[in-house]
Tab-separated table of C-alpha atoms in Angstrom:
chain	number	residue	atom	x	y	z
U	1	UNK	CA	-5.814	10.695	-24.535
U	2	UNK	CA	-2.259	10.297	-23.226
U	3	UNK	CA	0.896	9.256	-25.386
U	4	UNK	CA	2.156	5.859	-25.260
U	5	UNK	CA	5.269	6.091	-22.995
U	6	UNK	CA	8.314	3.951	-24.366
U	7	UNK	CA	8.542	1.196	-21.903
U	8	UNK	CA	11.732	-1.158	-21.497
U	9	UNK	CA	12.247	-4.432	-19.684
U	10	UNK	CA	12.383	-3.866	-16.065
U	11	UNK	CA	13.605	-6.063	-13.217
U	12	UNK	CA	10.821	-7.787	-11.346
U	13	UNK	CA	12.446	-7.948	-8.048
U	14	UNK	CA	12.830	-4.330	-7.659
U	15	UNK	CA	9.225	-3.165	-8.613
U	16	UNK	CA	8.645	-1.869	-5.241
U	17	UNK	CA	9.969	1.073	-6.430
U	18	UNK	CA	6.538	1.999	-8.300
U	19	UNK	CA	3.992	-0.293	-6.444
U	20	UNK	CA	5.424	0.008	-2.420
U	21	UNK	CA	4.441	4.331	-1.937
U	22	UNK	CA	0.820	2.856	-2.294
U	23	UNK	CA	-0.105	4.283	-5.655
U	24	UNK	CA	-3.734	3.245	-7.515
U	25	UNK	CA	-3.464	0.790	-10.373
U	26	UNK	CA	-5.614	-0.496	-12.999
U	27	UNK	CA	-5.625	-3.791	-13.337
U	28	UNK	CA	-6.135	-5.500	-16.801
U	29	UNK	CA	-7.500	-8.910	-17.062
U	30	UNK	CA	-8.763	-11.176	-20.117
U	31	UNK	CA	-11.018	-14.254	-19.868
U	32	UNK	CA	-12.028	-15.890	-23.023
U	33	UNK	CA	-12.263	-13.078	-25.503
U	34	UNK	CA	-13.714	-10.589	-22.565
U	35	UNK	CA	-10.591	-7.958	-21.567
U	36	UNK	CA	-11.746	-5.780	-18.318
U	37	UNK	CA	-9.812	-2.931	-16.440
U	38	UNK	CA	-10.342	-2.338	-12.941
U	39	UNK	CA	-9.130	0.734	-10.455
U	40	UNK	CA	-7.654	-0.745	-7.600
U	41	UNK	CA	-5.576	1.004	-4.215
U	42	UNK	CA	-5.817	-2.130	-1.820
U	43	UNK	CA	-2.629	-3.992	-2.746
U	44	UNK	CA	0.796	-4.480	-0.910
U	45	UNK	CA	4.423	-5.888	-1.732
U	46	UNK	CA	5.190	-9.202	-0.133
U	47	UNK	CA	8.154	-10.722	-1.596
U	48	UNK	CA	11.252	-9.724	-3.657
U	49	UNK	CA	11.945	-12.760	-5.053
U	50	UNK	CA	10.392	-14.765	-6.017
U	51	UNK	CA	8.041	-10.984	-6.863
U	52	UNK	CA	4.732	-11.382	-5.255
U	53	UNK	CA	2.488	-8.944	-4.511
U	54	UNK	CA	-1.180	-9.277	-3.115
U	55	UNK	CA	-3.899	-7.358	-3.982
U	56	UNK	CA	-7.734	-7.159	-2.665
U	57	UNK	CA	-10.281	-7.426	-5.305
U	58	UNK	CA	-13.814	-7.249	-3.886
U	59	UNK	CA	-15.850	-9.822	-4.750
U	60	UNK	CA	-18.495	-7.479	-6.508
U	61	UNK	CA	-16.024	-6.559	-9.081
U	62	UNK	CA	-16.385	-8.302	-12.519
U	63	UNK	CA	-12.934	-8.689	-12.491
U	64	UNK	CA	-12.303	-10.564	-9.770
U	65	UNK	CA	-13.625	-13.877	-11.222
U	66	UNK	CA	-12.142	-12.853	-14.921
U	67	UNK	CA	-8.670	-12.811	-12.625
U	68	UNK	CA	-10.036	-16.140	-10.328
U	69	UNK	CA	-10.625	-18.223	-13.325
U	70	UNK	CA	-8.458	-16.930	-15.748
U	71	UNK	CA	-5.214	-17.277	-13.353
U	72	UNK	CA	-3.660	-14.051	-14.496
U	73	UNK	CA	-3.684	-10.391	-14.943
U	74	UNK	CA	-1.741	-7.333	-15.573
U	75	UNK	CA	-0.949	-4.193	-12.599
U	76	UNK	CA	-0.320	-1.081	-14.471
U	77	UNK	CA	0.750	2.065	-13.023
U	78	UNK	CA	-1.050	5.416	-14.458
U	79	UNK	CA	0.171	8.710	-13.590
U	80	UNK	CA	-2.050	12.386	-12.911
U	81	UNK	CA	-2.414	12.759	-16.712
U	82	UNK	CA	-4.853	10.101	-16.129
U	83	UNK	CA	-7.010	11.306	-13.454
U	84	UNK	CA	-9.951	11.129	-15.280
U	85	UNK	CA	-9.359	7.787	-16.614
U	86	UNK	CA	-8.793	6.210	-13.573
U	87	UNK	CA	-11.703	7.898	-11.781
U	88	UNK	CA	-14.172	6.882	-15.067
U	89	UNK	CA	-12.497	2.726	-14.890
U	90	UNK	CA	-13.681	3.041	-10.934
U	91	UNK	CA	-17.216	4.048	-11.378
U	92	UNK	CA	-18.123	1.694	-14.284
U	93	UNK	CA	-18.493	-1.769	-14.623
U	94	UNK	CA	-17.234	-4.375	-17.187
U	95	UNK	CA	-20.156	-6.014	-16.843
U	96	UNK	CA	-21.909	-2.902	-19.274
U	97	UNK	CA	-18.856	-1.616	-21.297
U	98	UNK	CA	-15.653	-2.435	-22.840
U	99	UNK	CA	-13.461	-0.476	-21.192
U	100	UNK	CA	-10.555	-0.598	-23.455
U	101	UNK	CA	-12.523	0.971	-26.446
U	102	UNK	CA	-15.038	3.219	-23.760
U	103	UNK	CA	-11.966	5.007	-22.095
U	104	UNK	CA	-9.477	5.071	-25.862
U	105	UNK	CA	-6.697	2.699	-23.929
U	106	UNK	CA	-4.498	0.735	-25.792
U	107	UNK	CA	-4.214	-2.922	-24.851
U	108	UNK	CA	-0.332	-4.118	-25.686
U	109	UNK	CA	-0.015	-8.111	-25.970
U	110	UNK	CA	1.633	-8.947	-22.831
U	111	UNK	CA	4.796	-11.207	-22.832
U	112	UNK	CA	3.537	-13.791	-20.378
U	113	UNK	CA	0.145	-13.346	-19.526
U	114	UNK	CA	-2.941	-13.328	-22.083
U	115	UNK	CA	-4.315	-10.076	-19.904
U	116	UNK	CA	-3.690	-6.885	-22.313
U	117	UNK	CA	-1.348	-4.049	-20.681
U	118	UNK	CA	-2.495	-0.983	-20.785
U	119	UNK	CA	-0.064	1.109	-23.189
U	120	UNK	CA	-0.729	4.597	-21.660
U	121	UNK	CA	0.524	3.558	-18.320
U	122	UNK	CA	4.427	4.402	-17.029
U	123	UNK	CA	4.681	0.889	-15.931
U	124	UNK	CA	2.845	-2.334	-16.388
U	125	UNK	CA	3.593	-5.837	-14.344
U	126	UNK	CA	2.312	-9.196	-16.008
U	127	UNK	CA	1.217	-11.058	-13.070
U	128	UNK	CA	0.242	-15.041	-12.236
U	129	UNK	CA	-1.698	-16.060	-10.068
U	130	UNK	CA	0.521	-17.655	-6.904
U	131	UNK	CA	-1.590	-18.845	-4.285
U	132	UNK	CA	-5.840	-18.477	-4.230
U	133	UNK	CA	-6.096	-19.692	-0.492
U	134	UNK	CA	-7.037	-16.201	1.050
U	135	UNK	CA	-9.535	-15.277	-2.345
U	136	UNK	CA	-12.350	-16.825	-0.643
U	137	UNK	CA	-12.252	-15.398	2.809
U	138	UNK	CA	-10.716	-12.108	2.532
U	139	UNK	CA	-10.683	-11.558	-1.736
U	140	UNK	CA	-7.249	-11.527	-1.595
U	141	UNK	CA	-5.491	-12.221	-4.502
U	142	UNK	CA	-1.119	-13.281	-4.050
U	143	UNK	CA	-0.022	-13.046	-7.476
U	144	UNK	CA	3.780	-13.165	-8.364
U	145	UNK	CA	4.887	-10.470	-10.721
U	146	UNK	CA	6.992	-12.457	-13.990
U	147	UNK	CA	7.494	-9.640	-16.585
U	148	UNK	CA	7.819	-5.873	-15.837
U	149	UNK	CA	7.626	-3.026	-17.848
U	150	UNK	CA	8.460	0.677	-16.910
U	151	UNK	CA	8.988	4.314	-18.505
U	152	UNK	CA	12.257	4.933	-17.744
U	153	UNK	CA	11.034	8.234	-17.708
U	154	UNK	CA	10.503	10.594	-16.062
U	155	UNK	CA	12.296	9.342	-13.107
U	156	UNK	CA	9.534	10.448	-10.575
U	157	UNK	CA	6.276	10.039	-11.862
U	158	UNK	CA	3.872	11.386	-10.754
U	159	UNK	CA	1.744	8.871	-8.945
U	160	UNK	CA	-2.236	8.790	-7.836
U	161	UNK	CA	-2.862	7.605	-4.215
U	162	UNK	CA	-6.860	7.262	-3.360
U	163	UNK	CA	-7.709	8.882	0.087
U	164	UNK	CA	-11.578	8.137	-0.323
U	165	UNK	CA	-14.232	10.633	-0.225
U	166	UNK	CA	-13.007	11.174	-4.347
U	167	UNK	CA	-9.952	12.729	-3.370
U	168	UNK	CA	-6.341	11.899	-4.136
U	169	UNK	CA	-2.353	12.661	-3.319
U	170	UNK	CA	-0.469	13.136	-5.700
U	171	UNK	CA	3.085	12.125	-5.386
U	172	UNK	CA	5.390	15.161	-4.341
U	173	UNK	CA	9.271	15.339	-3.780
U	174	UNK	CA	11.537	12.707	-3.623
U	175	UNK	CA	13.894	12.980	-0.621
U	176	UNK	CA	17.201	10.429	0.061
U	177	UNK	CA	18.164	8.931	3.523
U	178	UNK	CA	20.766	6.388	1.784
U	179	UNK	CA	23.750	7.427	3.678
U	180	UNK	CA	21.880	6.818	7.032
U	181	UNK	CA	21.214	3.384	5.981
U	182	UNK	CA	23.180	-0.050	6.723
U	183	UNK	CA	24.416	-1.611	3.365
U	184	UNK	CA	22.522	-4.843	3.728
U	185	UNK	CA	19.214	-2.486	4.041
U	186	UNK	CA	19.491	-1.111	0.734
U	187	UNK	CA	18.238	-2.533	-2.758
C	1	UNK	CA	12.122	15.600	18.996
C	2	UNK	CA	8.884	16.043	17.432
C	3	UNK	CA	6.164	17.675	19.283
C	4	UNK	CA	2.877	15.483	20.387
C	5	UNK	CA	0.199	15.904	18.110
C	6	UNK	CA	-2.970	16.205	19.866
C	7	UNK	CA	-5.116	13.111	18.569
C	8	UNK	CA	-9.129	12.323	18.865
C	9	UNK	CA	-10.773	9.448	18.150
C	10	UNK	CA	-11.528	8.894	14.717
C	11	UNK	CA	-13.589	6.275	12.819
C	12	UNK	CA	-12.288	2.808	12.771
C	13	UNK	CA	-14.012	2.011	9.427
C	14	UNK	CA	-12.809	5.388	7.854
C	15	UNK	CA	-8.990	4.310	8.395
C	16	UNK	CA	-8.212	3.896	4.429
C	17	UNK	CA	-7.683	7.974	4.828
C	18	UNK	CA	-4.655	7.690	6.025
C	19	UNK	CA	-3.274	3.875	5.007
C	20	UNK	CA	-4.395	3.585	1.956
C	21	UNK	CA	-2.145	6.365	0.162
C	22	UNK	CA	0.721	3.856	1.200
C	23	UNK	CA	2.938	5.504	3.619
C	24	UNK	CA	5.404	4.272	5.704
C	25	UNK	CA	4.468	3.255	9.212
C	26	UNK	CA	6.344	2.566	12.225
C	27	UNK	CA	4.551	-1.076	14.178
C	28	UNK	CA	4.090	-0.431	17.823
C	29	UNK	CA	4.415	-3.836	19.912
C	30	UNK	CA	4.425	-5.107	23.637
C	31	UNK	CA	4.957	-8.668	24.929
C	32	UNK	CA	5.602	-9.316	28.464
C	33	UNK	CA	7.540	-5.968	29.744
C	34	UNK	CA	9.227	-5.640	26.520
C	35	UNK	CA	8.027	-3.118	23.465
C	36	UNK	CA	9.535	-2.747	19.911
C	37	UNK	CA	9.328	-0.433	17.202
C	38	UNK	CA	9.745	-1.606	13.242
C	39	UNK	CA	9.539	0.382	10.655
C	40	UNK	CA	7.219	-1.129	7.593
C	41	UNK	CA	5.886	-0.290	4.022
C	42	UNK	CA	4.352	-3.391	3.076
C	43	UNK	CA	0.564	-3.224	3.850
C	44	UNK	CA	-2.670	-2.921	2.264
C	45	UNK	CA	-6.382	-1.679	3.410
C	46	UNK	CA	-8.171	-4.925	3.076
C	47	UNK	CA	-12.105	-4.359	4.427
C	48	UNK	CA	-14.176	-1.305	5.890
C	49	UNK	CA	-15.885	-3.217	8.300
C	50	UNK	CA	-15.301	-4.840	10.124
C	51	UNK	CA	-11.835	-2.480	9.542
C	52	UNK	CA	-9.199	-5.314	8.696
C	53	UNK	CA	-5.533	-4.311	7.200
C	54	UNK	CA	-3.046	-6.393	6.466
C	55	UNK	CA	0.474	-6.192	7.312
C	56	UNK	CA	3.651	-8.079	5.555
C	57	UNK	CA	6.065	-8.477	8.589
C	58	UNK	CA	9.277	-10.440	7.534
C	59	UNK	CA	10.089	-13.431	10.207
C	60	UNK	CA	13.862	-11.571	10.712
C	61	UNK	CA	12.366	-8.760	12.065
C	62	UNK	CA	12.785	-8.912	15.772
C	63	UNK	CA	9.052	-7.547	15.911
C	64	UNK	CA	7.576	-10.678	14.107
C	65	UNK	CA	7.770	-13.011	16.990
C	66	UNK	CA	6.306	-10.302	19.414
C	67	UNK	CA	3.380	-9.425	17.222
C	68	UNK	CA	2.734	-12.978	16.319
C	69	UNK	CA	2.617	-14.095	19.946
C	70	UNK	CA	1.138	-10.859	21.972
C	71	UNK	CA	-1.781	-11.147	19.371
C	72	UNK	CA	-1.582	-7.150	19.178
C	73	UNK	CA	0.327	-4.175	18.073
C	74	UNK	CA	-0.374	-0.187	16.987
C	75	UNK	CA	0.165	1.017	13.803
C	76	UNK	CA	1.349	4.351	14.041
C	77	UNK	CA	1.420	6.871	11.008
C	78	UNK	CA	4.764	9.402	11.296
C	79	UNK	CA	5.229	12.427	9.096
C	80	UNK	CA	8.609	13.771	7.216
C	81	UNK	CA	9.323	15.690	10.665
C	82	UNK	CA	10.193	11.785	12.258
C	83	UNK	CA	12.422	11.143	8.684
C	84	UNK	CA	15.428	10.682	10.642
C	85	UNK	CA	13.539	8.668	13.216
C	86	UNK	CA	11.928	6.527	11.302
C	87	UNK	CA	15.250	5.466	9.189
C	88	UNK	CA	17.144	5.128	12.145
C	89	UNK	CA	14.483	2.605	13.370
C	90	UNK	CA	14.426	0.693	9.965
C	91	UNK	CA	18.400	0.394	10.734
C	92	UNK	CA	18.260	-1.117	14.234
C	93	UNK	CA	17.093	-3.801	15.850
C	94	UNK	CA	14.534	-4.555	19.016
C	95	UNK	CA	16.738	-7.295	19.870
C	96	UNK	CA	19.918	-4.890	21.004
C	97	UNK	CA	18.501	-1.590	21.948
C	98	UNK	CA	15.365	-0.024	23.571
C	99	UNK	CA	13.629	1.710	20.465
C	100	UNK	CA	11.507	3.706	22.543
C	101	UNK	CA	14.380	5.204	24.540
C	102	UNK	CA	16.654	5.158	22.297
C	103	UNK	CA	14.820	7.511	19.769
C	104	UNK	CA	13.383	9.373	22.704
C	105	UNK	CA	9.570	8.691	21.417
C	106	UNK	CA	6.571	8.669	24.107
C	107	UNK	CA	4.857	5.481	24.581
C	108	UNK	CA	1.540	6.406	25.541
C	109	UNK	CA	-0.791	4.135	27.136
C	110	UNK	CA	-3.656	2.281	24.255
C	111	UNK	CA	-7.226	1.910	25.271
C	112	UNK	CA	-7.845	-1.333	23.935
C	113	UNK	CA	-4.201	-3.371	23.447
C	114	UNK	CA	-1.079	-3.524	25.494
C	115	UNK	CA	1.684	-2.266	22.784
C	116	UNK	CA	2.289	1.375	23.291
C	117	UNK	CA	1.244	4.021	21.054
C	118	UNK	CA	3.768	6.412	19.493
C	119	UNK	CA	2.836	9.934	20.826
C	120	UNK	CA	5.157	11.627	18.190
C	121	UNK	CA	2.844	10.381	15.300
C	122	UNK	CA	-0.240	11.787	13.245
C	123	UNK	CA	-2.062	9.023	13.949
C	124	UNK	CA	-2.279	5.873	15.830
C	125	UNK	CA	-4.130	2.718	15.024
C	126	UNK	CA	-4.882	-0.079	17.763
C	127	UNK	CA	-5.023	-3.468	16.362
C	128	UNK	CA	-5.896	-7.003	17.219
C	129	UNK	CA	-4.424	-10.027	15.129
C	130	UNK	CA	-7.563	-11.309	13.152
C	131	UNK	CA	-6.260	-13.881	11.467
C	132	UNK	CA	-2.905	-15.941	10.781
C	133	UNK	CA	-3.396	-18.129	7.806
C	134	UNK	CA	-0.513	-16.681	5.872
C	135	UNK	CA	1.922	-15.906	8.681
C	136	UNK	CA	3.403	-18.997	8.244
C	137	UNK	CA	3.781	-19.232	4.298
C	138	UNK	CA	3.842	-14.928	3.735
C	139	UNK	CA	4.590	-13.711	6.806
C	140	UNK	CA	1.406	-11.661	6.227
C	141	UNK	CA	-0.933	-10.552	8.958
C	142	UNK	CA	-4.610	-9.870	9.015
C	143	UNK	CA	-5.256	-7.140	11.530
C	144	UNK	CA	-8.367	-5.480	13.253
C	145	UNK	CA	-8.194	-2.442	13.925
C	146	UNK	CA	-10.281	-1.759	17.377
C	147	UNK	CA	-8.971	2.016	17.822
C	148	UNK	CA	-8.072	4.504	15.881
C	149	UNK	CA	-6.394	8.200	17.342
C	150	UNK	CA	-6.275	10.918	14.682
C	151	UNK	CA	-4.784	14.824	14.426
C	152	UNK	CA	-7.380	16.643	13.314
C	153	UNK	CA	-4.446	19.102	11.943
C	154	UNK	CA	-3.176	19.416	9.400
C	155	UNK	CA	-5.343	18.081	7.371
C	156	UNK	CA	-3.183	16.777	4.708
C	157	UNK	CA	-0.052	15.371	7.046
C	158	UNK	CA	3.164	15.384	4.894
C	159	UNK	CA	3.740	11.827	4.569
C	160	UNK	CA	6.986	9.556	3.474
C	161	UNK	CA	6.108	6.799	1.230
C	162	UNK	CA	9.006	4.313	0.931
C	163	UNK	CA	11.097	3.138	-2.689
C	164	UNK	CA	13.824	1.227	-1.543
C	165	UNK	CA	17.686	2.341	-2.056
C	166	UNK	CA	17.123	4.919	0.922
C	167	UNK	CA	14.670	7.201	-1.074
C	168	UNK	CA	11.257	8.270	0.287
C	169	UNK	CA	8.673	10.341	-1.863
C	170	UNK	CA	6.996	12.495	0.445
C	171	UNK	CA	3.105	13.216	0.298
C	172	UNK	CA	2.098	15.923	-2.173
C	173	UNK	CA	-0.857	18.213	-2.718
C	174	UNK	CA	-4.277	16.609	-3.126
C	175	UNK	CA	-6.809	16.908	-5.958
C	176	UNK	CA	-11.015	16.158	-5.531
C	177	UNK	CA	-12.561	14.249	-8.470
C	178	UNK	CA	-15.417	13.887	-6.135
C	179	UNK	CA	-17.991	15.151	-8.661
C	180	UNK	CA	-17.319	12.685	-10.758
C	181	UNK	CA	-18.006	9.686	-8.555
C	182	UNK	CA	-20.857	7.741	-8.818
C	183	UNK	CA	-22.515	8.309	-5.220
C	184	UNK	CA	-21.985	4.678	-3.851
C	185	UNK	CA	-18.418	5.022	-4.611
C	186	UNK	CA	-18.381	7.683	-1.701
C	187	UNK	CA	-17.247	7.117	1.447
């Protein structure tokens, strides 16, 4: 299993640096004394500040009513050296197994959210749930991010993004346009 | 300028290929005789079918007004060959100059909506607006997408996935876990 990376406190304003180039998450959840990790690549950024992202969580996932009722949960950010991880969280089901002890991940009390993160990850966000009114017509969850934590390194990590069929991209090169952009565009 | 790729139709359902990895996209619009151009990296995948994505489009951007009342735009997937392109449309607005001309991209007719596809990109995606619940409060749009135009070649287009300060990671190599996925999570 991976090494826990040493994570610091993070601004939550400027997580679109890990979660905006589309990378797959897992996203922790606890309801009652049940914890449950899901594999998820439908979310998007939405806000700076206050931080809210929005992520789609089929209905026919056991987490999404853990994350429904419960009114929290935790994004986390895994990198290639968990490949197999993430593909075994995908094609399982809370419902059967305990996917903490099942895949040997380390649930870390969050700050403030009672959803575990997930130690192994590079970065973990504790999330709230913000506003439910699009759950029941499209599953789609706005949560605003209130505690981040991140690896502060390596600088580039390197990031999972699901293409289907069972195939990823990894994340490549990192290229910089900043001197072609207006001051008020960056941050 | 970029050469035109030369696109087929592709699967509307199938469209998480391309969007879900996260990459930057540049919004094709039309309303009246005008078009735009933004450039955007806040959107998610959000159902296969019917094939619904959902696009964070921030009220300042000159685009937001034309999207919101044309009811349409394209979503058009460039490659690291546009870089320049698509920062240089990130850094201007619809409201002073002609993006189309001004960048010296092709605005090729769409089968099915009025904005313009962008002939310079990998792929193009029509869309209809499906649903505006949260364009007021999130500025968030639930598109359909009707038609979808694909490059066949290459197969794994090199794309730029946005993390704010003017830095883009650009698409890397791609790995197959598909032997490892249970069968219904194919597809």
């Amino acid at each position: 299993m991976a090494r826990l990376p040493r994570r610091t406190d993070f601004p939550v304003s400027e997580i679109r640096r890990y979660l905006e180039p589309g990378p797959i998450v897992l996203v922790s959840s606890r309801h009652g004394d049940a914890t449950n990790i899901m594999t998820l690549g439908w979310h998007t950024v939405l806000e700076f500040v206050p931080s809210l992202i929005g992520l789609m969580i089929s209905a026919g996932n056991h987490s999404h009513a853990m994350i429904r009722d419960s009114g929290e949960c935790v994004v986390n950010l895994p990198t290639s050296v968990l490949t197999d991880t993430v593909v075994g969280i995908g094609n399982t089901t809370g419902a059967e197994i305990d996917k903490f002890a099942h895949f040997g991940l380390t649930a870390v009390k969050a700050h403030k959210v009672k959803a575990p993160l997930i130690g192994e990850c590079h970065a973990s966000f504790e999330c709230r749930l913000h506003d439910d009114a699009l759950v029941k017509g499209y599953n789609f969850f706005v949560l605003r991010v209130v505690k981040a934590h991140v690896a502060p390194r390596p600088a580039h990590p390197e990031t999972l993004h699901y293409m289907g069929d069972g195939r990823f991209m990894l994340a490549g090169r990192t290229i910089s346009r900043r001197s072609r952009f207006r001051p008020e565009m960056l941050g």
